Amino acid sequence: MSNNQLSCPTHLSAPTELLPWLNAEGSLTAMLEVKAGQPLRVERSFEGYRSLSLAQKRQLGVRGAMLNRPMLAWVREAQLYGNDEQPWVEAQSIFPLPSLKGRARRLQQLKGTPIGYVLFKRSRTLPNQRFIQHTGAGWQRQTRYDWYGRTLLISETFLASFLK
């Protein structure tokens, strides 16, 4: 299992207390639930099919002529709440349609279930590649996972309310 971490130069200026969260291996869901002292609450803002951008296709490892072809994915966008009225994390899960075969089809039926419950049910870590960047909303980690031979992209942005 390899974790090839790629980050922009601004990664060095991430708040020290956020570094363990940005670099955490395994289930972020489990770590957030320990911090909250209770199960996470997931509020979905979007769930459905969406065309992938060129940047998303690159992050998913798409190469060559396939980059220029339209590609659909099942996308879920949600806010994760710990023990606070304000969301701690904005999350986006991208499941390319070719990855939604076999047992991976259940990823379209998550509803309010944290993705970590499914991804890390049988394994504490998964092969991945991580990208860390600062966005207008906060520090973000984007992780491309290899889950039973299927490629998934999970983005988690830590909001200001998380560090309070």
GROMACS .gro file of C-alpha atoms in nm, residues 46-50 52 56 60 71-77 92-101 104-111 113-116 118-119 143 145 147 150-155:
model
   48
   46PHE     CA    1  -2.603   1.709  -0.408
   47GLU     CA    2  -2.618   1.348  -0.516
   48GLY     CA    3  -2.644   1.236  -0.875
   49TYR     CA    4  -2.474   1.204  -1.211
   50ARG     CA    5  -2.235   1.473  -1.325
   52LEU     CA    6  -1.624   1.524  -1.485
   56GLN     CA    7  -1.105   1.568  -1.209
   60LEU     CA    8  -0.855   1.008  -1.130
   71MET     CA    9  -1.698   1.101  -1.865
   72LEU     CA   10  -1.986   1.061  -1.622
   73ALA     CA   11  -1.958   0.990  -1.252
   74TRP     CA   12  -2.186   0.949  -0.955
   75VAL     CA   13  -2.112   1.247  -0.731
   76ARG     CA   14  -2.214   1.306  -0.371
   77GLU     CA   15  -2.150   1.639  -0.202
   92GLN     CA   16  -1.720   1.543  -0.230
   93SER     CA   17  -1.711   1.180  -0.342
   94ILE     CA   18  -1.662   1.103  -0.712
   95PHE     CA   19  -1.732   0.752  -0.838
   96PRO     CA   20  -1.665   0.721  -1.215
   97LEU     CA   21  -1.933   0.508  -1.380
   98PRO     CA   22  -1.685   0.236  -1.487
   99SER     CA   23  -1.600   0.196  -1.116
  100LEU     CA   24  -1.963   0.132  -1.014
  101LYS     CA   25  -1.974  -0.238  -1.093
  104ALA     CA   26  -1.926  -0.094  -0.573
  105ARG     CA   27  -2.282  -0.024  -0.694
  106ARG     CA   28  -2.380   0.030  -0.331
  107LEU     CA   29  -2.179   0.354  -0.337
  108GLN     CA   30  -2.477   0.509  -0.518
  109GLN     CA   31  -2.701   0.419  -0.222
  110LEU     CA   32  -2.506   0.584   0.061
  111LYS     CA   33  -2.765   0.853   0.138
  113THR     CA   34  -2.404   0.713   0.554
  114PRO     CA   35  -2.045   0.837   0.587
  115ILE     CA   36  -1.831   0.699   0.302
  116GLY     CA   37  -1.569   0.583   0.552
  118VAL     CA   38  -1.806   0.151   0.344
  119LEU     CA   39  -1.452   0.215   0.222
  143THR     CA   40  -0.748   1.138  -0.215
  145TYR     CA   41  -0.835   0.555  -0.369
  147TRP     CA   42  -1.091   0.029  -0.365
  150ARG     CA   43  -1.196   0.064  -0.860
  151THR     CA   44  -1.079   0.425  -0.867
  152LEU     CA   45  -1.259   0.680  -0.647
  153LEU     CA   46  -1.181   1.043  -0.567
  154ILE     CA   47  -1.273   1.179  -0.225
  155SER     CA   48  -1.221   1.548  -0.141
   0.00000   0.00000   0.00000
